[in-house]
Short mmCIF file of C-alpha atoms in Angstrom, two decimals:
data_model
loop_
_atom_site.label_atom_id
_atom_site.label_comp_id
_atom_site.label_asym_id
_atom_site.label_seq_id
_atom_site.Cartn_x
_atom_site.Cartn_y
_atom_site.Cartn_z
CA UNK A 1 0.00 0.00 0.00
CA UNK A 2 2.91 2.31 0.74
CA UNK A 3 4.07 1.85 -2.88
CA UNK A 4 0.70 2.93 -4.21
CA UNK A 5 0.74 6.10 -2.11
CA UNK A 6 4.23 7.02 -3.28
CA UNK A 7 3.26 6.32 -6.92
CA UNK A 8 0.22 8.53 -6.56
CA UNK A 9 2.31 11.24 -4.94
CA UNK A 10 4.80 11.14 -7.85
CA UNK A 11 1.95 11.30 -10.36
CA UNK A 12 0.43 14.24 -8.50
CA UNK A 13 3.77 16.07 -8.50
CA UNK A 14 4.07 15.46 -12.25
CA UNK A 15 0.60 16.88 -12.87
CA UNK A 16 1.42 19.92 -10.75
CA UNK A 17 4.54 20.58 -12.85
CA UNK A 18 2.59 20.21 -16.10
CA UNK A 19 -0.08 22.58 -14.83
CA UNK A 20 2.53 25.11 -13.81
CA UNK A 21 4.09 24.99 -17.29
CA UNK A 22 0.76 25.24 -19.12
CA UNK A 23 -1.02 27.84 -17.10
CA UNK A 24 1.95 29.69 -15.62
CA UNK A 25 0.01 30.13 -12.42
CA UNK A 26 0.35 28.10 -9.29
CA UNK A 27 -2.63 26.00 -8.27
CA UNK A 28 -5.05 27.56 -5.83
CA UNK A 29 -4.35 26.81 -2.18
CA UNK A 30 -6.64 24.33 -0.52
CA UNK A 31 -7.35 26.59 2.45
CA UNK A 32 -9.61 29.61 2.13
CA UNK A 33 -8.85 33.05 3.40
CA UNK A 34 -11.94 34.56 4.98
CA UNK A 35 -12.10 38.32 5.18
CA UNK A 36 -14.88 39.84 7.21
CA UNK A 37 -16.69 42.70 5.52
CA UNK A 38 -18.11 45.50 7.60
CA UNK A 39 -21.89 45.61 7.94
CA UNK A 40 -23.42 48.86 6.73
CA UNK A 41 -26.93 49.82 7.73
CA UNK A 42 -28.87 52.03 5.32
CA UNK A 43 -31.96 53.96 6.24
CA UNK A 44 -34.96 52.65 4.29
CA UNK A 45 -37.70 55.22 3.74
CA UNK A 46 -41.18 54.26 4.87
CA UNK A 47 -43.14 52.60 2.07
CA UNK A 48 -46.43 53.95 0.89
CA UNK A 49 -49.56 51.82 1.26
CA UNK A 50 -49.76 50.91 -2.43
CA UNK A 51 -46.11 49.83 -2.46
CA UNK A 52 -46.43 47.80 0.74
CA UNK A 53 -49.41 45.71 -0.32
CA UNK A 54 -51.19 44.85 -3.53
CA UNK A 55 -54.01 47.29 -4.26
CA UNK A 56 -56.99 46.15 -6.30
CA UNK A 57 -57.48 48.41 -9.29
CA UNK A 58 -60.83 49.27 -10.72
CA UNK A 59 -62.04 47.21 -13.66
CA UNK A 60 -61.72 50.11 -16.12
CA UNK A 61 -58.08 50.68 -15.11
CA UNK A 62 -57.31 47.00 -15.71
CA UNK A 63 -59.03 47.15 -19.11
CA UNK A 64 -57.08 50.29 -20.02
CA UNK A 65 -53.78 48.63 -19.08
CA UNK A 66 -54.73 45.53 -21.08
CA UNK A 67 -55.63 47.67 -24.10
CA UNK A 68 -52.32 49.56 -23.95
CA UNK A 69 -50.43 46.28 -23.83
CA UNK A 70 -52.47 44.93 -26.74
CA UNK A 71 -51.87 48.09 -28.79
CA UNK A 72 -48.15 47.84 -28.21
CA UNK A 73 -48.16 44.20 -29.26
CA UNK A 74 -50.43 44.36 -32.31
CA UNK A 75 -51.92 47.72 -33.29
CA UNK A 76 -53.57 46.60 -36.58
CA UNK A 77 -55.60 44.06 -34.62
CA UNK A 78 -56.72 46.74 -32.16
CA UNK A 79 -57.66 49.00 -35.06
CA UNK A 80 -59.67 46.19 -36.63
CA UNK A 81 -61.53 45.48 -33.38
CA UNK A 82 -62.30 49.18 -32.92
CA UNK A 83 -63.63 49.50 -36.46
CA UNK A 84 -65.80 46.41 -35.97
CA UNK A 85 -67.31 48.05 -32.87
CA UNK A 86 -67.91 51.30 -34.80
CA UNK A 87 -69.58 49.50 -37.69
CA UNK A 88 -71.64 47.27 -35.42
CA UNK A 89 -70.29 43.92 -36.62
CA UNK A 90 -68.61 41.40 -34.38
CA UNK A 91 -64.89 40.83 -34.78
CA UNK A 92 -65.51 37.07 -34.91
CA UNK A 93 -67.73 37.48 -37.98
CA UNK A 94 -65.12 39.55 -39.79
CA UNK A 95 -62.28 37.09 -39.28
CA UNK A 96 -64.59 34.07 -39.59
CA UNK A 97 -65.33 31.98 -42.65
CA UNK A 98 -68.74 33.56 -43.33
CA UNK A 99 -69.39 34.52 -46.97
CA UNK A 100 -72.61 36.53 -46.66
CA UNK A 101 -72.53 39.54 -48.95
CA UNK A 102 -72.87 42.11 -46.16
CA UNK A 103 -70.06 40.59 -44.07
CA UNK A 104 -67.81 40.02 -47.10
CA UNK A 105 -68.23 43.63 -48.23
CA UNK A 106 -67.40 44.97 -44.77
CA UNK A 107 -64.42 42.60 -44.57
CA UNK A 108 -63.12 43.84 -47.93
CA UNK A 109 -63.54 47.46 -46.84
CA UNK A 110 -61.68 46.78 -43.59
CA UNK A 111 -58.88 45.00 -45.50
CA UNK A 112 -58.46 48.06 -47.70
CA UNK A 113 -58.49 50.42 -44.69
CA UNK A 114 -55.97 48.29 -42.81
CA UNK A 115 -53.52 47.96 -45.68
CA UNK A 116 -53.65 51.67 -46.51
CA UNK A 117 -53.30 52.71 -42.86
CA UNK A 118 -50.57 50.27 -41.78
CA UNK A 119 -48.85 49.35 -45.08
CA UNK A 120 -48.89 45.64 -44.28
CA UNK A 121 -47.96 42.89 -46.68
CA UNK A 122 -50.78 40.79 -48.13
CA UNK A 123 -49.74 37.61 -46.30
CA UNK A 124 -49.69 39.53 -42.99
CA UNK A 125 -53.09 40.99 -43.81
CA UNK A 126 -54.40 37.51 -44.52
CA UNK A 127 -53.15 36.28 -41.14
CA UNK A 128 -54.85 39.23 -39.44
CA UNK A 129 -58.16 38.45 -41.13
CA UNK A 130 -58.50 34.85 -40.04
CA UNK A 131 -55.60 33.18 -41.91
CA UNK A 132 -56.84 34.00 -45.37
CA UNK A 133 -54.76 33.53 -48.50
CA UNK A 134 -52.81 36.59 -49.66
CA UNK A 135 -54.53 36.45 -53.05
CA UNK A 136 -57.92 36.86 -51.35
CA UNK A 137 -56.62 39.99 -49.65
CA UNK A 138 -55.15 41.28 -52.88
CA UNK A 139 -58.44 40.77 -54.69
CA UNK A 140 -60.40 42.50 -51.90
CA UNK A 141 -58.10 45.54 -51.87
CA UNK A 142 -58.16 45.87 -55.66
CA UNK A 143 -61.96 45.57 -55.63
CA UNK A 144 -62.38 48.38 -53.08
CA UNK A 145 -59.88 50.57 -54.92
CA UNK A 146 -61.86 50.08 -58.15
CA UNK A 147 -65.11 50.95 -56.35
CA UNK A 148 -63.52 54.09 -54.86
CA UNK A 149 -62.23 55.18 -58.28
CA UNK A 150 -65.70 54.64 -59.78
CA UNK A 151 -67.29 56.78 -57.06
CA UNK A 152 -64.73 59.56 -57.50
CA UNK A 153 -65.44 59.99 -61.21
#
């Protein structure tokens, strides 16, 4: 057993020399040096009631915050929902698969408004309006432009 310990010691010494050559730094000591840091007390100002505990906001404040977050994330979608409310048609009908003439005409008008206001691509417009094909959006926008030119003359 004594031979094994001496062989291991020689191997360890060899590894220490190789490490010293490669890294040019001595190995870290096995004992730690503990330095005590001074404790500093800082004066903490008294917290206000709304910072100390969670305050329930009114429903309209929560809705306003949600709307601001939604506008920051996807403003064309917010615009589309607002226009649906103004027109008096549900958002679900506009992005749905319905093909009634009244709904389709309003959908085409909203596609034209959205693309002229936001300058979106036709594939992005199709995704906004219920994952429609870009050619459907292109056709709808061209149709409304033709109708507007006919009314102007």
